[in-house]
Coordinates of C-alpha atoms and ligand atoms in Angstrom, one line a residue:
Chain A
M1 CA 73.0 -75.1 -15.3
I2 CA 71.4 -78.3 -16.7
K3 CA 73.2 -81.5 -15.5
I4 CA 73.1 -84.3 -18.0
A5 CA 74.4 -87.8 -18.5
I6 CA 75.0 -89.2 -21.9
L7 CA 74.6 -92.9 -22.5
G8 CA 76.2 -94.4 -25.6
A9 CA 79.2 -93.4 -27.6
G10 CA 78.2 -93.7 -31.2
N11 CA 77.7 -90.9 -33.8
V12 CA 74.9 -89.1 -32.1
A13 CA 76.3 -89.4 -28.5
T14 CA 79.7 -88.1 -29.5
H15 CA 78.4 -85.1 -31.5
L16 CA 76.1 -84.3 -28.6
Y17 CA 78.9 -84.6 -26.1
K18 CA 81.2 -82.3 -28.2
Q19 CA 78.5 -79.6 -28.6
F20 CA 77.2 -79.7 -25.1
T21 CA 80.7 -79.2 -23.7
K22 CA 80.8 -75.9 -25.7
S23 CA 77.7 -74.6 -23.9
N24 CA 77.6 -72.7 -20.7
A25 CA 74.0 -73.7 -19.9
V26 CA 74.8 -77.4 -19.8
V27 CA 77.3 -79.7 -18.0
V28 CA 77.9 -83.2 -19.1
Q29 CA 78.3 -84.7 -15.7
Q30 CA 79.0 -88.3 -16.9
W31 CA 79.4 -90.2 -20.1
Y32 CA 78.5 -94.0 -20.0
N33 CA 79.2 -96.6 -22.6
R34 CA 79.1 -100.3 -22.2
T35 CA 82.4 -100.4 -24.1
F36 CA 84.8 -98.3 -22.1
D37 CA 87.4 -98.0 -24.9
A38 CA 85.1 -95.7 -27.0
I39 CA 85.1 -93.0 -24.3
K40 CA 88.4 -93.6 -22.5
S41 CA 90.2 -90.8 -24.3
F42 CA 87.7 -88.3 -22.8
Q43 CA 88.5 -89.1 -19.1
N44 CA 90.4 -85.9 -18.6
E45 CA 87.4 -83.8 -19.7
T46 CA 84.5 -85.6 -17.9
E47 CA 83.7 -88.6 -15.8
V48 CA 83.5 -91.6 -18.1
I49 CA 82.0 -94.8 -16.9
D50 CA 81.0 -98.3 -18.1
D51 CA 79.1 -99.2 -15.0
L52 CA 75.5 -98.1 -14.8
S53 CA 75.5 -98.2 -10.9
Q54 CA 78.0 -95.3 -10.9
L55 CA 75.4 -93.0 -12.5
K56 CA 74.7 -90.0 -10.3
E57 CA 71.6 -87.8 -10.0
A58 CA 71.2 -85.7 -13.1
D59 CA 68.5 -83.5 -14.7
V60 CA 68.2 -85.7 -17.8
Y61 CA 69.7 -89.0 -19.0
I62 CA 70.1 -89.0 -22.8
L63 CA 70.1 -92.6 -24.2
A64 CA 71.8 -92.2 -27.6
V65 CA 72.1 -95.9 -28.2
S66 CA 71.0 -98.1 -31.1
D67 CA 67.3 -98.2 -31.6
D68 CA 67.1 -101.8 -30.5
A69 CA 68.9 -101.1 -27.3
V70 CA 66.8 -98.3 -26.0
A71 CA 64.1 -100.3 -24.3
S72 CA 66.5 -102.8 -22.7
L73 CA 68.9 -100.2 -21.4
S74 CA 66.1 -98.1 -20.0
Q75 CA 64.9 -101.2 -18.1
I76 CA 68.3 -101.8 -16.4
L77 CA 68.9 -98.2 -15.2
P78 CA 69.3 -98.4 -11.5
F79 CA 67.1 -95.5 -10.5
E80 CA 63.4 -94.3 -11.0
N81 CA 61.4 -91.1 -11.1
R82 CA 64.1 -89.4 -12.9
F83 CA 64.0 -88.0 -16.5
V84 CA 65.2 -90.3 -19.3
V85 CA 65.1 -89.5 -23.0
H86 CA 66.1 -91.4 -26.2
T87 CA 67.4 -89.7 -29.5
S88 CA 65.6 -92.0 -32.1
G89 CA 63.3 -91.0 -34.9
S90 CA 61.5 -94.2 -34.8
V91 CA 61.3 -95.6 -31.2
N92 CA 58.1 -95.0 -29.4
I93 CA 58.3 -92.9 -26.3
H94 CA 56.6 -95.7 -24.4
D95 CA 59.4 -98.2 -25.2
L96 CA 61.4 -96.5 -22.5
D97 CA 60.7 -98.1 -19.1
K98 CA 58.0 -96.3 -17.3
K99 CA 59.7 -96.4 -13.9
N100 CA 61.3 -93.0 -15.1
T101 CA 59.7 -89.9 -16.7
R102 CA 60.1 -90.4 -20.4
G103 CA 60.9 -88.1 -23.2
V104 CA 62.5 -87.8 -26.6
F105 CA 65.3 -85.6 -27.9
Y106 CA 65.5 -86.5 -31.7
P107 CA 68.0 -84.5 -33.8
L108 CA 66.7 -84.7 -37.3
Q109 CA 70.0 -84.8 -39.3
T110 CA 72.4 -87.3 -40.8
F111 CA 75.4 -87.7 -38.6
S112 CA 78.6 -89.4 -39.5
S113 CA 81.7 -89.9 -37.4
E114 CA 84.2 -87.9 -39.6
A115 CA 82.3 -84.7 -40.5
D116 CA 81.7 -81.9 -38.1
V117 CA 78.1 -81.0 -37.3
D118 CA 76.7 -77.5 -37.4
F119 CA 73.9 -77.8 -34.9
N120 CA 72.3 -74.6 -36.3
N121 CA 71.3 -77.0 -39.1
V122 CA 70.0 -79.7 -36.8
P123 CA 66.4 -79.3 -35.9
V124 CA 65.6 -81.1 -32.7
C125 CA 62.2 -82.8 -32.2
I126 CA 61.3 -83.0 -28.6
E127 CA 58.5 -84.9 -26.8
S128 CA 57.8 -85.5 -23.2
E129 CA 55.1 -87.3 -21.2
S130 CA 55.5 -84.6 -18.5
K131 CA 54.6 -81.2 -19.8
G132 CA 56.9 -79.6 -17.2
K133 CA 59.9 -81.3 -18.7
L134 CA 59.3 -79.8 -22.2
A135 CA 60.9 -76.6 -21.1
L136 CA 64.0 -78.5 -20.0
L137 CA 64.3 -80.2 -23.4
K138 CA 63.8 -76.9 -25.0
S139 CA 66.7 -75.3 -23.1
L140 CA 68.9 -78.3 -23.9
G141 CA 68.2 -77.9 -27.7
E142 CA 68.8 -74.2 -27.5
A143 CA 72.2 -74.9 -25.7
L144 CA 73.1 -76.8 -28.9
G145 CA 72.1 -73.9 -31.0
S146 CA 69.3 -75.9 -32.7
K147 CA 65.8 -75.0 -33.7
I148 CA 63.3 -76.9 -31.4
Y149 CA 60.0 -78.5 -32.6
K150 CA 57.4 -80.1 -30.4
I151 CA 56.4 -83.3 -32.1
N152 CA 54.5 -86.4 -30.9
T153 CA 55.5 -89.9 -31.6
E154 CA 53.4 -90.4 -34.6
Q155 CA 54.7 -87.2 -36.2
R156 CA 58.2 -88.1 -35.3
Q157 CA 57.8 -91.5 -37.0
T158 CA 56.4 -89.8 -40.0
L159 CA 59.4 -87.4 -40.1
H160 CA 61.7 -90.4 -39.8
L161 CA 59.9 -92.0 -42.9
S162 CA 60.1 -88.7 -44.7
A163 CA 63.8 -88.4 -44.0
V164 CA 64.4 -91.8 -45.7
F165 CA 62.7 -90.3 -48.9
V166 CA 64.7 -87.0 -48.9
N167 CA 68.0 -88.4 -47.6
N168 CA 68.5 -92.1 -48.5
F169 CA 66.4 -92.2 -51.6
S170 CA 67.7 -88.9 -53.0
N171 CA 71.2 -90.0 -52.3
Q172 CA 70.4 -93.2 -54.3
L173 CA 69.2 -91.1 -57.2
Y174 CA 72.6 -89.3 -57.1
R175 CA 74.3 -92.8 -57.0
I176 CA 72.4 -93.9 -60.1
A177 CA 73.2 -90.7 -62.0
H178 CA 76.9 -91.5 -60.9
E179 CA 76.6 -95.0 -62.4
I180 CA 75.0 -93.9 -65.6
S181 CA 77.5 -91.0 -66.3
D182 CA 80.5 -93.1 -65.3
A183 CA 79.5 -95.7 -67.9
K184 CA 79.9 -93.0 -70.6
S185 CA 83.2 -91.6 -69.0
I186 CA 81.5 -88.4 -67.9
N187 CA 83.0 -86.5 -64.9
F188 CA 80.3 -86.7 -62.1
E189 CA 81.5 -83.2 -61.0
I190 CA 79.4 -81.7 -63.8
L191 CA 76.2 -82.8 -62.1
K192 CA 77.1 -81.5 -58.7
P193 CA 76.1 -77.9 -59.1
L194 CA 72.6 -79.1 -60.3
I195 CA 72.2 -81.3 -57.3
Q196 CA 73.0 -78.4 -55.0
E197 CA 70.7 -76.1 -56.9
T198 CA 67.9 -78.6 -56.7
A199 CA 68.1 -78.7 -52.9
R200 CA 68.6 -75.0 -52.7
K201 CA 65.6 -74.1 -54.7
I202 CA 63.1 -75.6 -52.2
E203 CA 64.3 -73.1 -49.6
D204 CA 62.3 -70.4 -51.6
M205 CA 59.5 -72.3 -53.1
S206 CA 57.5 -75.6 -52.6
P207 CA 58.7 -78.8 -54.3
Y208 CA 55.5 -78.6 -56.2
M209 CA 56.3 -75.2 -57.6
A210 CA 60.0 -76.1 -58.2
Q211 CA 59.2 -79.1 -60.5
T212 CA 60.3 -78.9 -64.1
G213 CA 61.4 -81.5 -66.8
P214 CA 59.9 -83.9 -69.3
A215 CA 57.4 -85.6 -66.8
K216 CA 56.0 -82.3 -65.7
R217 CA 55.7 -81.1 -69.4
N218 CA 54.4 -84.5 -70.4
D219 CA 57.1 -84.6 -73.1
K220 CA 56.5 -88.1 -74.3
K221 CA 59.2 -88.0 -76.9
T222 CA 61.9 -87.3 -74.4
I223 CA 60.5 -89.7 -71.8
K224 CA 60.6 -92.5 -74.4
R225 CA 64.2 -91.7 -75.5
H226 CA 65.3 -91.6 -71.9
L227 CA 63.8 -95.0 -71.2
K228 CA 65.5 -96.4 -74.3
Q229 CA 68.8 -94.9 -73.2
L230 CA 68.7 -96.6 -69.9
E231 CA 70.4 -100.0 -69.9
S232 CA 69.3 -101.4 -66.5
D233 CA 65.8 -102.7 -65.9
E234 CA 65.9 -101.3 -62.4
H235 CA 66.8 -97.8 -63.6
K236 CA 64.0 -98.0 -66.2
A237 CA 61.5 -99.0 -63.5
I238 CA 62.6 -96.1 -61.3
Y239 CA 62.4 -93.7 -64.3
Q240 CA 58.9 -94.9 -65.0
L241 CA 57.6 -94.9 -61.5
M242 CA 59.0 -91.4 -60.7
T243 CA 57.7 -90.0 -64.0
D244 CA 54.2 -91.4 -63.2
S245 CA 54.4 -90.0 -59.7
I246 CA 55.2 -86.5 -61.1
K247 CA 52.5 -86.7 -63.6
R248 CA 49.9 -87.7 -60.9
T249 CA 51.1 -84.8 -58.7
H250 CA 50.7 -82.3 -61.5
G251 CA 47.3 -83.7 -62.7
I252 CA 48.6 -85.1 -66.0
V253 CA 46.2 -87.9 -66.8
E254 CA 46.9 -90.4 -69.5
R255 CA 43.9 -91.4 -71.4
K256 CA 44.2 -95.1 -72.1
R257 CA 43.1 -96.2 -75.5
T258 CA 40.5 -98.8 -74.8
K259 CA 40.0 -101.5 -77.4
P260 CA 36.5 -101.5 -78.8
K261 CA 34.7 -104.5 -77.5
N262 CA 33.5 -107.0 -80.0
Chain B
M1 CA 85.7 -59.2 -78.6
I2 CA 83.3 -62.0 -79.6
K3 CA 80.2 -60.8 -81.5
I4 CA 77.1 -62.9 -80.9
A5 CA 73.5 -63.1 -81.8
I6 CA 71.0 -64.7 -79.4
L7 CA 67.9 -66.3 -80.9
G8 CA 65.0 -67.0 -78.5
A9 CA 63.8 -65.2 -75.5
G10 CA 62.9 -67.9 -73.0
N11 CA 64.6 -68.7 -69.8
V12 CA 68.0 -69.7 -71.1
A13 CA 68.1 -66.9 -73.8
T14 CA 67.2 -64.2 -71.3
H15 CA 69.8 -65.4 -68.5
L16 CA 72.5 -65.7 -71.3
Y17 CA 71.7 -62.2 -72.5
K18 CA 71.9 -60.7 -69.1
Q19 CA 75.2 -62.4 -68.2
F20 CA 76.9 -61.7 -71.6
T21 CA 76.1 -58.0 -71.4
K22 CA 78.1 -58.0 -68.1
S23 CA 81.2 -59.3 -69.8
N24 CA 83.8 -57.3 -71.7
A25 CA 84.8 -60.2 -73.9
V26 CA 81.5 -60.6 -75.6
V27 CA 79.0 -58.2 -77.3
V28 CA 75.4 -59.2 -77.9
Q29 CA 75.1 -57.6 -81.3
Q30 CA 71.5 -58.7 -82.0
W31 CA 68.7 -60.5 -80.1
Y32 CA 66.1 -62.2 -82.3
N33 CA 62.8 -63.6 -81.2
R34 CA 59.8 -64.6 -83.4
T35 CA 57.6 -62.8 -80.8
F36 CA 58.8 -59.2 -80.6
D37 CA 57.0 -58.4 -77.4
A38 CA 59.3 -60.6 -75.3
I39 CA 62.4 -58.6 -76.2
K40 CA 61.0 -55.1 -77.0
S41 CA 62.0 -53.7 -73.5
F42 CA 65.6 -54.3 -74.3
Q43 CA 65.7 -52.1 -77.4
N44 CA 67.7 -49.4 -75.7
E45 CA 70.4 -51.8 -74.7
T46 CA 70.9 -53.9 -77.9
E47 CA 69.3 -54.4 -81.3
V48 CA 66.2 -56.5 -81.0
I49 CA 64.6 -58.0 -84.1
D50 CA 61.9 -60.4 -85.1
D51 CA 63.0 -60.7 -88.7
L52 CA 65.7 -63.2 -89.5
S53 CA 66.7 -61.4 -92.7
Q54 CA 68.1 -58.6 -90.5
L55 CA 70.7 -60.8 -88.8
K56 CA 74.1 -59.4 -89.4
E57 CA 77.4 -61.3 -89.5
A58 CA 78.4 -62.6 -86.0
D59 CA 81.0 -65.0 -84.6
V60 CA 78.3 -67.3 -83.3
Y61 CA 74.5 -67.6 -83.4
I62 CA 73.1 -69.1 -80.2
L63 CA 69.7 -70.8 -80.8
A64 CA 68.2 -70.9 -77.3
V65 CA 64.8 -72.0 -78.5
S66 CA 62.6 -75.0 -77.5
D67 CA 64.1 -78.3 -78.5
D68 CA 61.5 -79.0 -81.1
A69 CA 62.2 -75.6 -82.8
V70 CA 66.1 -76.0 -83.1
A71 CA 66.0 -77.9 -86.4
S72 CA 63.4 -75.9 -88.2
L73 CA 64.8 -72.5 -87.1
S74 CA 68.4 -73.6 -88.2
Q75 CA 66.9 -74.4 -91.6
I76 CA 65.4 -71.0 -92.3
L77 CA 68.4 -69.0 -91.2
P78 CA 69.2 -66.8 -94.3
F79 CA 73.0 -67.4 -94.4
E80 CA 75.5 -70.3 -94.6
N81 CA 79.1 -71.2 -93.5
R82 CA 78.7 -69.4 -90.3
F83 CA 78.8 -70.9 -86.8
V84 CA 75.5 -71.8 -85.2
V85 CA 75.0 -73.5 -81.8
H86 CA 71.9 -74.7 -79.8
T87 CA 71.7 -74.9 -76.0
S88 CA 69.9 -78.2 -75.5
G89 CA 70.8 -81.1 -73.5
S90 CA 69.0 -83.6 -75.7
V91 CA 69.0 -82.3 -79.3
N92 CA 71.7 -84.0 -81.5
I93 CA 74.3 -81.6 -83.0
H94 CA 73.4 -82.9 -86.4
D95 CA 69.8 -81.7 -86.0
L96 CA 71.1 -78.3 -86.8
D97 CA 71.1 -77.6 -90.6
K98 CA 74.5 -78.5 -92.1
K99 CA 74.7 -75.4 -94.3
N100 CA 76.4 -73.8 -91.2
T101 CA 79.2 -75.0 -88.9
R102 CA 77.4 -76.7 -86.1
G103 CA 78.0 -76.6 -82.3
V104 CA 76.4 -77.0 -78.9
F105 CA 76.6 -74.7 -75.9
Y106 CA 74.6 -76.5 -73.2
P107 CA 74.3 -75.0 -69.7
L108 CA 73.7 -77.8 -67.3
Q109 CA 71.5 -76.1 -64.7
T110 CA 67.9 -75.5 -64.0
F111 CA 66.8 -72.0 -65.0
S112 CA 63.6 -70.3 -64.1
S113 CA 62.5 -66.9 -65.1
E114 CA 62.3 -65.4 -61.5
A115 CA 65.4 -66.5 -59.8
D116 CA 68.9 -65.0 -60.6
V117 CA 71.5 -67.3 -61.9
D118 CA 75.0 -67.6 -60.6
F119 CA 76.9 -68.8 -63.7
N120 CA 79.8 -69.8 -61.5
N121 CA 77.5 -72.7 -60.7
V122 CA 76.5 -73.4 -64.2
P123 CA 78.8 -76.0 -66.0
V124 CA 78.6 -75.4 -69.7
C125 CA 79.0 -78.5 -72.0
I126 CA 80.5 -77.6 -75.4
E127 CA 80.7 -79.6 -78.6
S128 CA 81.6 -78.5 -82.2
E129 CA 82.0 -80.3 -85.5
S130 CA 84.9 -77.9 -86.1
K131 CA 87.7 -78.3 -83.8
G132 CA 88.8 -74.7 -84.4
K133 CA 85.5 -73.4 -83.0
L134 CA 85.9 -75.1 -79.6
A135 CA 88.2 -72.4 -78.4
L136 CA 85.5 -69.8 -79.3
L137 CA 83.0 -71.7 -77.2
K138 CA 85.4 -72.1 -74.4
S139 CA 85.9 -68.2 -74.4
L140 CA 82.1 -67.7 -74.4
G141 CA 81.7 -70.0 -71.4
E142 CA 84.5 -68.3 -69.6
A143 CA 83.0 -64.9 -70.3
L144 CA 79.9 -66.2 -68.4
G145 CA 82.1 -67.2 -65.4
S146 CA 81.2 -70.9 -66.0
K147 CA 83.2 -74.1 -66.0
I148 CA 83.6 -75.6 -69.4
Y149 CA 83.5 -79.3 -70.4
K150 CA 84.0 -80.8 -73.7
I151 CA 81.3 -83.3 -74.3
N152 CA 80.0 -85.3 -77.3
T153 CA 76.4 -85.7 -78.2
E154 CA 76.0 -89.2 -76.6
Q155 CA 77.6 -87.9 -73.4
R156 CA 75.4 -84.8 -73.4
Q157 CA 72.3 -86.9 -73.8
T158 CA 73.4 -89.1 -70.9
L159 CA 74.0 -86.0 -68.7
H160 CA 70.5 -84.8 -69.7
L161 CA 69.1 -88.1 -68.5
S162 CA 71.2 -88.0 -65.3
A163 CA 69.9 -84.5 -64.7
V164 CA 66.4 -85.9 -64.6
F165 CA 67.3 -88.3 -61.9
V166 CA 69.1 -85.8 -59.6
N167 CA 66.9 -82.9 -60.4
N168 CA 63.3 -83.9 -61.3
F169 CA 63.2 -87.1 -59.4
S170 CA 64.9 -85.8 -56.2
N171 CA 62.5 -82.9 -56.3
Q172 CA 59.7 -85.4 -56.5
L173 CA 61.0 -87.2 -53.5
Y174 CA 60.9 -83.8 -51.6
R175 CA 57.4 -83.4 -52.8
I176 CA 56.4 -86.8 -51.5
A177 CA 58.0 -86.0 -48.1
H178 CA 56.0 -82.8 -48.1
E179 CA 52.8 -84.6 -48.8
I180 CA 53.4 -87.3 -46.1
S181 CA 54.4 -84.7 -43.5
D182 CA 51.6 -82.3 -44.4
A183 CA 49.1 -85.2 -43.7
K184 CA 50.3 -85.3 -40.1
S185 CA 50.4 -81.5 -39.7
I186 CA 54.2 -81.5 -39.7
N187 CA 56.0 -78.3 -40.7
F188 CA 58.0 -79.1 -43.9
E189 CA 60.6 -76.7 -42.7
I190 CA 61.9 -79.4 -40.3
L191 CA 63.1 -81.4 -43.3
K192 CA 64.9 -78.6 -45.2
P193 CA 68.2 -78.8 -43.3
L194 CA 68.5 -82.6 -43.9
I195 CA 67.7 -81.9 -47.7
Q196 CA 70.4 -79.4 -47.8
E197 CA 72.9 -81.6 -45.9
T198 CA 72.1 -84.6 -48.2
A199 CA 73.1 -82.6 -51.3
R200 CA 76.0 -81.0 -49.5
K201 CA 77.5 -84.3 -48.4
I202 CA 78.3 -85.5 -51.8
E203 CA 80.7 -82.6 -52.4
D204 CA 83.1 -84.4 -50.1
M205 CA 82.3 -88.1 -50.7
S206 CA 80.7 -90.3 -53.3
P207 CA 77.0 -91.0 -53.1
Y208 CA 78.0 -94.6 -52.6
M209 CA 80.0 -93.7 -49.5
A210 CA 77.4 -91.2 -48.2
Q211 CA 74.5 -93.8 -48.1
T212 CA 73.0 -94.6 -44.7
G213 CA 69.6 -95.7 -43.4
P214 CA 67.5 -98.8 -43.1
A215 CA 68.0 -100.1 -46.7
K216 CA 71.8 -99.8 -46.4
R217 CA 71.6 -101.5 -43.0
N218 CA 69.1 -104.0 -44.2
D219 CA 67.0 -103.2 -41.1
K220 CA 64.0 -105.2 -42.1
K221 CA 62.0 -104.3 -39.0
T222 CA 62.1 -100.5 -39.9
I223 CA 61.5 -101.1 -43.6
K224 CA 58.4 -103.2 -42.8
R225 CA 57.1 -100.5 -40.4
H226 CA 57.7 -97.7 -43.0
L227 CA 55.8 -99.7 -45.7
K228 CA 52.9 -100.1 -43.3
Q229 CA 53.0 -96.4 -42.4
L230 CA 52.7 -95.3 -46.0
E231 CA 49.1 -94.9 -47.1
S232 CA 49.5 -94.4 -50.8
D233 CA 50.2 -97.4 -53.1
E234 CA 52.4 -95.2 -55.2
H235 CA 54.5 -94.2 -52.3
K236 CA 54.8 -97.8 -51.1
A237 CA 56.0 -98.8 -54.6
I238 CA 58.6 -96.0 -54.7
Y239 CA 59.8 -97.0 -51.2
Q240 CA 60.2 -100.6 -52.1
L241 CA 61.9 -100.0 -55.5
M242 CA 64.4 -97.4 -54.0
T243 CA 65.1 -99.7 -51.0
D244 CA 65.8 -102.7 -53.5
S245 CA 68.0 -100.3 -55.5
I246 CA 70.1 -99.4 -52.4
K247 CA 70.4 -103.0 -51.4
R248 CA 71.6 -104.1 -54.8
T249 CA 74.1 -101.2 -54.9
H250 CA 75.5 -102.2 -51.5
G251 CA 75.5 -105.9 -52.3
I252 CA 72.8 -106.9 -49.9
V253 CA 71.3 -110.1 -51.4
E254 CA 68.1 -111.5 -49.9
R255 CA 68.1 -115.2 -49.7
K256 CA 64.7 -116.4 -50.9
R257 CA 63.3 -119.3 -48.8
T258 CA 62.6 -121.9 -51.5
K259 CA 59.9 -124.5 -50.7
P260 CA 61.4 -128.0 -50.5
K261 CA 60.3 -129.8 -53.6
N262 CA 58.1 -132.8 -53.1
Ligands
NAP1 N1 73.2 -91.5 -37.0 C1 72.3 -90.6 -37.3 O1 72.3 -90.0 -38.3 C2 71.1 -90.4 -36.3 C3 70.3 -89.3 -36.5 C4 69.3 -89.1 -35.5 C5 69.0 -90.0 -34.6 N2 69.8 -91.2 -34.5 C6 69.4 -92.1 -33.4 O2 70.4 -92.0 -32.3 C7 70.5 -93.3 -31.7 C8 72.1 -93.6 -31.7 O3 72.4 -93.7 -33.1 P1 74.0 -93.6 -33.6 O4 74.0 -93.4 -35.0 O5 74.7 -92.8 -32.7 O6 74.3 -95.2 -33.3 P2 75.8 -95.9 -33.4 O7 76.8 -94.9 -33.9 O8 75.6 -97.2 -34.1 O9 76.2 -96.1 -31.8 C9 75.3 -97.0 -31.1 C10 75.7 -96.9 -29.6 O10 74.8 -97.7 -29.0 C11 75.5 -98.5 -28.0 N3 74.7 -99.7 -27.8 C12 74.3 -100.6 -28.9 N4 73.6 -101.6 -28.3 C13 73.6 -101.4 -26.9 C14 73.2 -102.2 -25.8 N5 72.5 -103.3 -26.0 N6 73.3 -101.6 -24.6 C15 74.0 -100.5 -24.4 N7 74.5 -99.8 -25.4 C16 74.3 -100.3 -26.6 C17 76.8 -98.7 -28.7 O11 77.7 -99.2 -27.8 P3 79.1 -99.9 -28.1 O12 80.0 -98.7 -28.4 O13 79.4 -100.6 -26.9 O14 78.8 -100.8 -29.3 C18 77.1 -97.4 -29.3 O15 77.7 -96.6 -28.3 C19 69.7 -94.2 -32.4 O16 68.5 -94.3 -31.7 C20 69.4 -93.6 -33.7 O17 68.2 -93.9 -34.3 C21 70.8 -91.4 -35.3
NAP2 N1 65.1 -74.1 -68.8 C1 66.2 -74.8 -68.5 O1 66.4 -75.1 -67.4 C2 67.2 -75.3 -69.5 C3 68.5 -75.6 -69.1 C4 69.4 -76.0 -70.1 C5 69.1 -76.0 -71.5 N2 67.8 -75.7 -71.9 C6 67.6 -75.7 -73.3 O2 67.6 -74.3 -73.8 C7 66.6 -74.2 -74.8 C8 65.6 -73.1 -74.5 O3 64.9 -73.5 -73.3 P1 64.1 -72.5 -72.4 O4 63.9 -73.1 -71.1 O5 64.7 -71.1 -72.4 O6 62.7 -72.5 -73.2 P2 61.5 -71.5 -73.0 O7 61.7 -70.6 -71.9 O8 60.3 -72.4 -73.1 O9 61.6 -70.5 -74.3 C9 61.5 -71.1 -75.6 C10 61.9 -70.1 -76.7 O10 61.8 -70.7 -77.9 C11 61.1 -70.0 -78.8 N3 60.4 -70.8 -79.8 C12 59.7 -71.9 -79.6 N4 59.2 -72.4 -80.7 C13 59.9 -71.6 -81.7 C14 59.9 -71.7 -83.1 N5 59.2 -72.7 -83.8 N6 60.5 -70.8 -83.8 C15 61.3 -69.8 -83.2 N7 61.3 -69.7 -81.9 C16 60.6 -70.6 -81.1 C17 60.1 -69.2 -78.0 O11 59.7 -68.0 -78.7 P3 58.3 -67.3 -78.3 O12 58.7 -66.3 -77.2 O13 57.9 -66.7 -79.5 O14 57.3 -68.4 -77.8 C18 60.9 -68.8 -76.7 O15 61.6 -67.6 -76.9 C19 66.0 -75.6 -75.0 O16 66.7 -76.2 -76.1 C20 66.2 -76.3 -73.8 O17 66.3 -77.7 -73.8 C21 67.0 -75.3 -71.0

């Protein structure tokens, strides 16, 4: 039985708490948050505290707090030589205070407070400065039902950056499509199956192989008409840049007409 | 029983043929393609032809040929006053020759030759210059198991443009994430659950509400570090433009420091 303490009570901390309590391999011994109100309602299930000095010995302390708070919170922990991990995609493992053994337990998924999380679909990226502790983190991840990947800090930061492209930026493309179609009184529902299928497709083939459309075909007539259709300069710029990017990926080189020199 | 003829033997024509033959409400009377080889293997199931003059009377002729071929093929059809539709997202209904009654039957989905198509997930956008024929197109779509939407040419062209954003451009973002992570020896599999969840999320909430991440939070430190991490100028430009777009959508206005005038 792995004894853990969770620190923080935001999206990640709460989803981790709920999932760990379902596991027989892990016990959440204590749950700390600086603001007691956020965890008070769980006091019948576990020991909830807002005072760090009450933290008992545990196999691992999971700091699921805001990125900016990881370093400072790790410094004021009133113990040393124990195992402390954070859950951030971007914070360096060495930002944790070195008085404790340091690790990372980064769930690569988008969490929001309302929606339930299926941890089968949450890859967990683990890192530890002590090789011996990796097995512990692996067991923790397995207790959640997650797939585990051993990843170093540079790789984790690259994953975090990649996640911005596939999550935040894709979502913004959906938003732009929503704006464009709303402006012509088109029901955004019509586009949802295509959005799902676009994501689904790359389960079976690489994004490179999955590409289609006017940029990939170098269909200049359609590209020109699309650019004309777009009313916002920002949308035009995104269309142009993404089109150029697809062309470059697929080796479509435009020959520039060079003016004959005088 | 609706009697139809399919013209063309590409991705769309072939998927339509296969799905229509499963329906009791529709019979594919003839299948035409200029290249006989592409349809020859179906000669035991239906009448396959490569000669337009052999086309018999049908309730509707579906021209599922390349966008550029729609107008010319419609002109050389050896009959008039019948009902002819194309399947394109971008071709104007009036590009069809006016000797026949014109319509559009546009399946808004990405088709490729290998993968099976679930027509429950293919919204079909219909248009007709004859109001009376809309019911026929509706029945055709329902025979496929699709959802039907009545859409005019301008709306259809806007949908086609929106589809480029959510399909081609999102897929290119996946590709970029693939490139970035490959460069650090990261298994692209780790990102796939996030890609699926990003698409799934907008089934329940608008893309506006679903947005998260450094741009939405105006987290300048992370944005700056991400831009530094990116090695390609093209990727930097996309990161910057998409970040600016998210900020504008969410009303995050940067105050420019203006130099005091002398
Ligand atoms: N959300 C995601 O999708 C996601 C995914 C993967 C990883 N992560 C990472 O997980 C960590 C937590 O993210 P989150 O989304 O759960 O954050 P969140 O919902 O914003 O919650 C932040 C938590 O940190 C606490 N906190 C903030 N500053 C603190 C300080 N100075 N001292 C002590 N506690 C402090 C807050 O306490 P109060 O309640 O007192 O304000 C709150 O409990 C971050 O490192 C994040 O990068 C997030
Ligand atoms: N693919 C999609 O995801 C998708 C989705 C929605 C709508 N559409 C639309 O559906 C239509 C067909 O697309 P597709 O993807 O099925 O195309 P495709 O796979 O490239 O097939 C094109 C077909 O058009 C025929 N064709 C080309 N030029 C012709 C000409 N001058 N005269 C007669 N036939 C000609 C070809 O005949 P040969 O076999 O002789 O070359 C082939 O059968 C297009 O309007 C497209 O915009 C496509």
